[in-house]
Each structure stands twice: as structure tokens, then as C-alpha cells.
mmCIF file of C-alpha atoms in Angstrom:
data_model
loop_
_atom_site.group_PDB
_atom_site.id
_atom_site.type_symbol
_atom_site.label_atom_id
_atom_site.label_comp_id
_atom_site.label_asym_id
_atom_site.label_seq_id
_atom_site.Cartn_x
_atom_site.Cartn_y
_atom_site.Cartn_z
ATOM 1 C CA UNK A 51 9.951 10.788 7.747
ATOM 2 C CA UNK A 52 11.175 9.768 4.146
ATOM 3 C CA UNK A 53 9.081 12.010 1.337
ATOM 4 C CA UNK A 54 8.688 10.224 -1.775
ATOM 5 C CA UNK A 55 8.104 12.684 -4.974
ATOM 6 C CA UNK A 56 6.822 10.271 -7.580
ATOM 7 C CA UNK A 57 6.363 11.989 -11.204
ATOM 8 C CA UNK A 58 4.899 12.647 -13.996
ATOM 9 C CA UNK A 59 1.797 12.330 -11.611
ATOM 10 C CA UNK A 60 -0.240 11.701 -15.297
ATOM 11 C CA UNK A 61 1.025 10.040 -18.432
ATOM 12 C CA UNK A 62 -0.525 8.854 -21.799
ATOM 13 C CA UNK A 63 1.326 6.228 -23.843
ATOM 14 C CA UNK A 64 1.189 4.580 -26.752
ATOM 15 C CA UNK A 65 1.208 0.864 -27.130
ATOM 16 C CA UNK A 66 4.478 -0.607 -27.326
ATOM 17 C CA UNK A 67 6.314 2.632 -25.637
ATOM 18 C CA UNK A 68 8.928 2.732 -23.263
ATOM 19 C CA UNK A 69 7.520 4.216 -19.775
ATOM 20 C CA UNK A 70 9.466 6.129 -17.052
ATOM 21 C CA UNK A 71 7.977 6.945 -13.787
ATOM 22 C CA UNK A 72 10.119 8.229 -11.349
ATOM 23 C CA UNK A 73 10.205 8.346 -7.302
ATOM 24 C CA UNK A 74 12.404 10.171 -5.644
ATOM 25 C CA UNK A 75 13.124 9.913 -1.640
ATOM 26 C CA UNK A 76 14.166 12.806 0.816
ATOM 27 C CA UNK A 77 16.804 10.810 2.203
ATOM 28 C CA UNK A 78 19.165 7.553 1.357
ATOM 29 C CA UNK A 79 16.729 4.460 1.625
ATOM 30 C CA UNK A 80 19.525 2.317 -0.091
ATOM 31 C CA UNK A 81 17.180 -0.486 -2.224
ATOM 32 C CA UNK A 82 14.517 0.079 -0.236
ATOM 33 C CA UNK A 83 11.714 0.616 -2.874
ATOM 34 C CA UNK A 84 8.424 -0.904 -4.169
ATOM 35 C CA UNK A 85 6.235 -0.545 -6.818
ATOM 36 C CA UNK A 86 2.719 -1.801 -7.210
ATOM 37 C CA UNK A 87 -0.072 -1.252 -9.917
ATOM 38 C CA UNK A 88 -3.494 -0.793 -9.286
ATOM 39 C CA UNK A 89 -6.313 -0.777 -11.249
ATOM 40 C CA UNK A 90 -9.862 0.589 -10.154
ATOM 41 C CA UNK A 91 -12.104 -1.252 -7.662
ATOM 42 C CA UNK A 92 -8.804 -3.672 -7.851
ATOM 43 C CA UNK A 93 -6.170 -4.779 -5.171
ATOM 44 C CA UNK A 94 -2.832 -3.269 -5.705
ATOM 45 C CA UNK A 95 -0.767 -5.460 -7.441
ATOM 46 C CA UNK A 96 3.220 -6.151 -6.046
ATOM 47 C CA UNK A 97 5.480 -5.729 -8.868
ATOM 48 C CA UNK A 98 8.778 -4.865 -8.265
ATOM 49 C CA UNK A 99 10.642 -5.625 -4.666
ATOM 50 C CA UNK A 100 13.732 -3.990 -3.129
ATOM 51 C CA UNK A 101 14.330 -1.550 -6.214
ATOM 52 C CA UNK A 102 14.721 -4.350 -8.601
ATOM 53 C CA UNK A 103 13.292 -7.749 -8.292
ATOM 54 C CA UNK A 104 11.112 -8.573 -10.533
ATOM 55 C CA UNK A 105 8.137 -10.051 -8.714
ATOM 56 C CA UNK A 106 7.346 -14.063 -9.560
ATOM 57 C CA UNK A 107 4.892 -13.877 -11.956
ATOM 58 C CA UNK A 108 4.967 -9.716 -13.521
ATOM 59 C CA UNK A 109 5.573 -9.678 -16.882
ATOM 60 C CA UNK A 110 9.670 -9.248 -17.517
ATOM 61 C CA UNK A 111 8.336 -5.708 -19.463
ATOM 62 C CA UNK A 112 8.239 -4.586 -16.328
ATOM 63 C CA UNK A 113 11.676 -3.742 -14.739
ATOM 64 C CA UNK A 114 12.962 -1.685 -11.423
ATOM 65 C CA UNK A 115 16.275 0.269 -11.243
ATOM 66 C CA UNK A 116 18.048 2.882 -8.317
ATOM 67 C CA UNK A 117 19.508 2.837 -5.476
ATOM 68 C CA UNK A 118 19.623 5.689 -2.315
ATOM 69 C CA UNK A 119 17.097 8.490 -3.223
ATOM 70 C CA UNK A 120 16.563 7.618 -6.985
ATOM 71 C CA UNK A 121 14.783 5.040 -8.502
ATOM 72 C CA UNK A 122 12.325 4.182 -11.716
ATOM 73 C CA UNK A 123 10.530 1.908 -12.689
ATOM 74 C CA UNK A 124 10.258 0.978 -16.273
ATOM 75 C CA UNK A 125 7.801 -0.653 -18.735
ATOM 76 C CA UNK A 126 9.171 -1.702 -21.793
ATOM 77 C CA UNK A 127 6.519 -2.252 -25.125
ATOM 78 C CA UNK A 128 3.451 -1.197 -22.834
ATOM 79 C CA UNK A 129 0.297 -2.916 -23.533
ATOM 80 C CA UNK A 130 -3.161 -1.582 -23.318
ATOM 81 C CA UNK A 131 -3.844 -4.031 -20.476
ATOM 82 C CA UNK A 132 -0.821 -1.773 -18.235
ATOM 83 C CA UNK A 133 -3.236 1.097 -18.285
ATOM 84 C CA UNK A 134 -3.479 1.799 -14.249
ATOM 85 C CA UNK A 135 -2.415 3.555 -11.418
ATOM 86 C CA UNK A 136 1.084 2.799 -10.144
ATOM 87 C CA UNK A 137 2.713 4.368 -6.878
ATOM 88 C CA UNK A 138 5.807 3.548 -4.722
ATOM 89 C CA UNK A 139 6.201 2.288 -1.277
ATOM 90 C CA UNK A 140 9.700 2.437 1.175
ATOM 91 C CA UNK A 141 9.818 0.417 3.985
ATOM 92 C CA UNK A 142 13.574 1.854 5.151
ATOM 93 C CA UNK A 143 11.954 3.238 8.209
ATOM 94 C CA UNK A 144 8.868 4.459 10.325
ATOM 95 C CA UNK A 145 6.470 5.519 9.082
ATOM 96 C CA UNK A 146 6.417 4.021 5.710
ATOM 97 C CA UNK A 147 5.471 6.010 3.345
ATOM 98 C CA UNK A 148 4.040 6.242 -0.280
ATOM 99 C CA UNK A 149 4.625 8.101 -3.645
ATOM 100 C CA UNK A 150 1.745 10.413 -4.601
ATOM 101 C CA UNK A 151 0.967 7.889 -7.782
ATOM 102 C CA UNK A 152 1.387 8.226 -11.674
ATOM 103 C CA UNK A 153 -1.929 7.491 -13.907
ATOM 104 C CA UNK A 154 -1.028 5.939 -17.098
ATOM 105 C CA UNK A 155 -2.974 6.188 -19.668
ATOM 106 C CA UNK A 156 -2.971 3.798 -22.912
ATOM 107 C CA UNK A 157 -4.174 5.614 -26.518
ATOM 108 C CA UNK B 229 -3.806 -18.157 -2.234
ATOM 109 C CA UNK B 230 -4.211 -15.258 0.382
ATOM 110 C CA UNK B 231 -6.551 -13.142 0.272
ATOM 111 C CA UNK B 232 -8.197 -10.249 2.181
ATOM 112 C CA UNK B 233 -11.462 -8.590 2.505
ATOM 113 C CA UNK B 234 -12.104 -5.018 4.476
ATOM 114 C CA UNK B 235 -15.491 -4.687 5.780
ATOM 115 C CA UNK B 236 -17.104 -2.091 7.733
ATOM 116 C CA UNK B 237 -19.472 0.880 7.553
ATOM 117 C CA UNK B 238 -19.343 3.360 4.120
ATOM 118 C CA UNK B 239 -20.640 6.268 6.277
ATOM 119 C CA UNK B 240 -19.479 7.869 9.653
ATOM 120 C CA UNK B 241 -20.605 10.526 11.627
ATOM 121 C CA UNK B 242 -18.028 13.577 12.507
ATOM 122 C CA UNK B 243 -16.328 13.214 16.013
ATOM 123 C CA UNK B 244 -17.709 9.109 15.950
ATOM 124 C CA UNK B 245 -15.091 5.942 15.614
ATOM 125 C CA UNK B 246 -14.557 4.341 12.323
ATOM 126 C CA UNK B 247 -14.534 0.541 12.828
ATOM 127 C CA UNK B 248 -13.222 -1.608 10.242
ATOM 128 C CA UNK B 249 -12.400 -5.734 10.170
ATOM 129 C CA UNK B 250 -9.975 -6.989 7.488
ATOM 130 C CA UNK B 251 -10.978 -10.910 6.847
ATOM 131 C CA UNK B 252 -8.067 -12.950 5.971
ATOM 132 C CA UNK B 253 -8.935 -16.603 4.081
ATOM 133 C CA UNK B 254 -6.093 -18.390 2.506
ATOM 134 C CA UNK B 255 -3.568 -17.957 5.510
ATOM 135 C CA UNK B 256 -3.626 -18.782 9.144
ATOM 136 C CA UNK B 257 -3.173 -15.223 10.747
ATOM 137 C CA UNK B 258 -1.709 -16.907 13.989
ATOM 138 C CA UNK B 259 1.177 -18.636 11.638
ATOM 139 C CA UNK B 260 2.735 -15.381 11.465
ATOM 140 C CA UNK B 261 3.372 -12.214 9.555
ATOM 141 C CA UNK B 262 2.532 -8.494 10.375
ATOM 142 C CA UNK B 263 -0.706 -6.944 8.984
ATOM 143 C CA UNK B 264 -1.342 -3.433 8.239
ATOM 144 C CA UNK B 265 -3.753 -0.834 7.446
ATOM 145 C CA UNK B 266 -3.337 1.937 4.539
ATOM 146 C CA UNK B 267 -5.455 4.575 3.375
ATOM 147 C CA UNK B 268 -5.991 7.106 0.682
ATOM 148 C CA UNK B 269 -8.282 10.117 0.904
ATOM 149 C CA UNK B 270 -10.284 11.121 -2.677
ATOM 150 C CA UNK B 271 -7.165 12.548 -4.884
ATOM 151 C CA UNK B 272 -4.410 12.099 -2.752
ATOM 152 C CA UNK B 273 -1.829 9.737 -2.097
ATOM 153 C CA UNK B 274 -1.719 6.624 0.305
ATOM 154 C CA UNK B 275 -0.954 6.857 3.703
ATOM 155 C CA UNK B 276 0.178 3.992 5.493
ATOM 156 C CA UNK B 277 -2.223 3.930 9.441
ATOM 157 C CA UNK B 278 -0.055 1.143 11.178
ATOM 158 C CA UNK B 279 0.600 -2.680 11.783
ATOM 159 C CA UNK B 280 0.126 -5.692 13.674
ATOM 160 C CA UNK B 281 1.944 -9.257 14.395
ATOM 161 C CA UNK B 282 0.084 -12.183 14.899
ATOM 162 C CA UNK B 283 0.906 -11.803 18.520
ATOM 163 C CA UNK B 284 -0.365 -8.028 18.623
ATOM 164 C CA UNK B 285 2.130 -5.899 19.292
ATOM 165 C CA UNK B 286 1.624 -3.025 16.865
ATOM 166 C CA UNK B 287 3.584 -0.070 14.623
ATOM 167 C CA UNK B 288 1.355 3.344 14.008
ATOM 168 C CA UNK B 289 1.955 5.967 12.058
ATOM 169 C CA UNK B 290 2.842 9.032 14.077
ATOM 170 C CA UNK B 291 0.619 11.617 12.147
ATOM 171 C CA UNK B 292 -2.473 8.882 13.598
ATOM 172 C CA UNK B 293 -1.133 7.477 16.828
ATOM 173 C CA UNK B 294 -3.098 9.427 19.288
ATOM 174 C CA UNK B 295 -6.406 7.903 17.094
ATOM 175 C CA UNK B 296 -5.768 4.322 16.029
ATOM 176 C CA UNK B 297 -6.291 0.917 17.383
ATOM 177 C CA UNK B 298 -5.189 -1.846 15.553
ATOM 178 C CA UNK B 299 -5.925 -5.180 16.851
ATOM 179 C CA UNK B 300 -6.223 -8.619 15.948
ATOM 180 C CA UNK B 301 -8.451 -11.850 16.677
ATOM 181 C CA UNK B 302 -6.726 -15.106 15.646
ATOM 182 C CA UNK B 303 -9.508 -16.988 16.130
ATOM 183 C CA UNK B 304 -11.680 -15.301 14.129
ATOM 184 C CA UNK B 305 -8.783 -14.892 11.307
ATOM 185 C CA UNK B 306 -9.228 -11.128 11.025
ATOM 186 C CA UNK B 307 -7.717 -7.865 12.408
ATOM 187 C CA UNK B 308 -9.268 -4.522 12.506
ATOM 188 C CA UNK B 309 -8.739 -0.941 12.580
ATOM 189 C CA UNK B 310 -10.994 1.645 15.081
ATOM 190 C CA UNK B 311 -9.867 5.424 14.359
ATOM 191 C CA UNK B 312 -11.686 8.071 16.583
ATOM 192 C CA UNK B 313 -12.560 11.331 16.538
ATOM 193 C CA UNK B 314 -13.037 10.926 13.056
ATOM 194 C CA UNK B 315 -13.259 14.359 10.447
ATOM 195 C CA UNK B 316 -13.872 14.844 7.237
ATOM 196 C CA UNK B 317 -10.021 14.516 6.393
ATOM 197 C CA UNK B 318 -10.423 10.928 7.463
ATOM 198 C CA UNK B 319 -12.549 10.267 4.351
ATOM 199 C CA UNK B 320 -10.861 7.541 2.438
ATOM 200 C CA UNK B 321 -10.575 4.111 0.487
ATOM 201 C CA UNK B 322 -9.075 1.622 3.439
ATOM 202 C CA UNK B 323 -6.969 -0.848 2.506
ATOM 203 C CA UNK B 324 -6.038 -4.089 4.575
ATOM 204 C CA UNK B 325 -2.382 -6.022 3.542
ATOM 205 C CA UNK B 326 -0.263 -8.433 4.539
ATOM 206 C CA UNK B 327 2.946 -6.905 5.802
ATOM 207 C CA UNK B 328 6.269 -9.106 6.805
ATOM 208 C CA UNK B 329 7.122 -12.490 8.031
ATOM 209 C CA UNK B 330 9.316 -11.045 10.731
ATOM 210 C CA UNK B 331 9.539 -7.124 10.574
ATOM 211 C CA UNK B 332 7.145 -4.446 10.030
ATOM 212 C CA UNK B 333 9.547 -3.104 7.769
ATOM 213 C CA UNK B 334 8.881 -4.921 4.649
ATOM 214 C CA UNK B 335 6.778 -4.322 1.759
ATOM 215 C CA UNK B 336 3.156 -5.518 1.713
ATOM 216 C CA UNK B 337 1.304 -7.998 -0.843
ATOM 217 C CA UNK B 338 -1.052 -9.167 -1.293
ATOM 218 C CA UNK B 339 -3.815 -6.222 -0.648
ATOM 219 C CA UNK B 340 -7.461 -6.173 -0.008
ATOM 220 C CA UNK B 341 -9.800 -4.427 -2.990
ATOM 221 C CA UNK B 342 -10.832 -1.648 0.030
ATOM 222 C CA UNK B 343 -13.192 -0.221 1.220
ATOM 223 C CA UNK B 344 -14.531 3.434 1.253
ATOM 224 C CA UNK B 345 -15.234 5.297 4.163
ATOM 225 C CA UNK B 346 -16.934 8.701 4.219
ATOM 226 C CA UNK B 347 -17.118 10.813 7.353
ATOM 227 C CA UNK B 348 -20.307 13.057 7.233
ATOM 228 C CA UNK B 349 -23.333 14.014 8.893
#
């Protein structure tokens, strides 16, 4: 089974920051990664596929990067509105698994 | 647009089945596509419970295997989740997704809002 470590598990921004979160796998899951945001009482949102694409119709603030165990995902100039709750997903093999989530927070 | 809709009971007896149906609107569920089942317990992170194809054969998590039942009804354009011998570790916001076209080894969007489930007498 492929353990996902997702940090910081919490973050508070300011508008127009640059935001890291990272999620880091117990074994190579070459591009392998997603990322989602959700937002409470909301569906998760798909926003970046395989590592790095940029799903039709996110934002391009939003961006994906890694490869094998390491990967981020990055918002560039975050807005108040990207205040939510954003975990990781691989689907390199059974069973898929999840990061344990970062909060953001927007001051 | 697709879009899906978990329904079932908020509150389950200890040792009882939880029984949940995932409506799908939007998309024919007998076009295609796997469908799966995710959960996350109060605090903690999601755990994915398994998946179906449209034709029913089905991927489960190992940790649940011995539990679940996934299964699907085309003609009712739904699929559903039963989980026995539930405890009070099995309390949890469900989620319902659409998985792959062709493997259960894809990513899954969209999601349903879930649903939560609390086991207790």
C-alpha cells in the first residue's frame, strides 16, 4: 500500500501569497497524483490530474509539479475564495489511497 | 453535467449493515465507467472502500473486503454500498464518484456532496 504524507496539515495565508502543500508517497508512483479542493458541505473539486495537468476549467493560479514520491501543488496570488480543504489522491495501484489533507486558511 | 447524490440512513446501530445508494443523473451508468465509494471518519483522512464497472465486477479495499458490497442497478441509474458489522470506527462522511472509463485505476471526478453516517446505539 502507497502512504501519502501530505503537509503542513494547517496553513493560513494571505491574499495574493504563494502556497505550497506537499504530498509525499512511500514508494515511486511516477505521475501518478491528484489533487482536489473541497469546501464544506461541498463536492470535492478535481484540480490537478497526473501530477500536472491543469484541469479544464481551474484557475491557471493553480499549478501541479513532481514526479516518483514527491510532488506539490501550488497556488500562486491566492484568493479568499481558495480558502478550503485540499488533499491528494494516487491511483498507481490497489488500494488507492489519500493524503491526510491541508486546511488553508485565508486572513 | 454529471452529477451524484448519496442517500441512505444518518444513524446505524453497532454490529447492523450500513446501506447506502449513490444516484447518478447526467450520465447513463450502463455507458460505462467505474464508480466508487470513499469515506472519511470525523478528523481523519479519506479512505477509498472500493469500485464498480457498469458491468459489476468490483475493486475493494483490502483493510474492508471481508465487509463491503458494492453493487450496481443500471436500470435504476444508481449503485450502492452495504458494509456490515458496522462499529463505531465506521462513522464517517460517504462519498460516491465517478471513477475511470476503462480502469479502476484512475482518478475520480466528479464527487457526490456525501453523506454522514454515524454508527451508535
Amino acid at each position: 500500500e502507497t502512504t501519502l504524507t501530505q503537509s503542513p496539515a494547517f496553513m493560513s495565508a494571505t491574499p495574493g501569497d504563494k502556497v505550497n502543500i506537499s504530498c509525499k508517497a512511500s514508494q515511486d508512483i511516477d505521475d501518478d497524483m491528484n489533487w482536489y479542493q473541497q469546501k464544506p458541505g461541498e463536492a470535492a473539486i478535481f484540480i490537478i490530474q497526473e501530477a500536472t495537468t491543469l484541469v479544464p476549467g481551474i484557475p491557471p493560479r493553480f499549478s501541479g509539479s513532481g514526479y516518483g514520491t514527491d510532488f506539490t501543488l501550488t497556488i500562486n496570488n491566492i484568493e479568499s475564495e481558495d480558502a478550503a480543504y485540499y488533499f491528494c489522491l494516487q491511483h498507481d495501484n490497489f488500494p488507492l489511497t489519500f493524503g491526510g489533507g491541508t486546511k488553508v486558511e485565508i486572513k | 453535467q454529471v452529477q451524484l447524490q448519496e442517500s441512505g440512513p444518518g444513524l446505524v446501530k453497532p454490529s447492523e449493515t450500513l446501506s447506502l445508494t449513490c444516484a447518478v443523473s447526467g450520465y447513463s451508468i450502463s455507458s460505462g465507467y467505474y464508480w466508487g465509494w470513499i469515506r472519511q471518519p470525523p478528523g481523519k483522512g479519506l479512505e477509498w472502500i472500493g469500485s464498480i464497472y457498469h458491468s459489476g465486477s468490483t475493486y475493494y479495499n483490502p483493510s474492508l473486503k471481508s465487509r463491503v458490497t458494492i453493487s450496481v442497478d443500471t436500470s435504476k441509474n444508481q449503485f450502492s454500498l452495504k458494509l456490515s458489522s458496522v462499529t463505531a470506527a465506521d462513522t464517517a462522511v460517504y462519498y460516491c464518484a465517478r471513477g475511470g472509463v476503462l480502469s479502476p485505476l484512475v482518478w475520480f471526478d466528479p464527487w457526490g456532496q456525501g453523506t454522514l453516517v454515524t454508527v451508535s446505539s
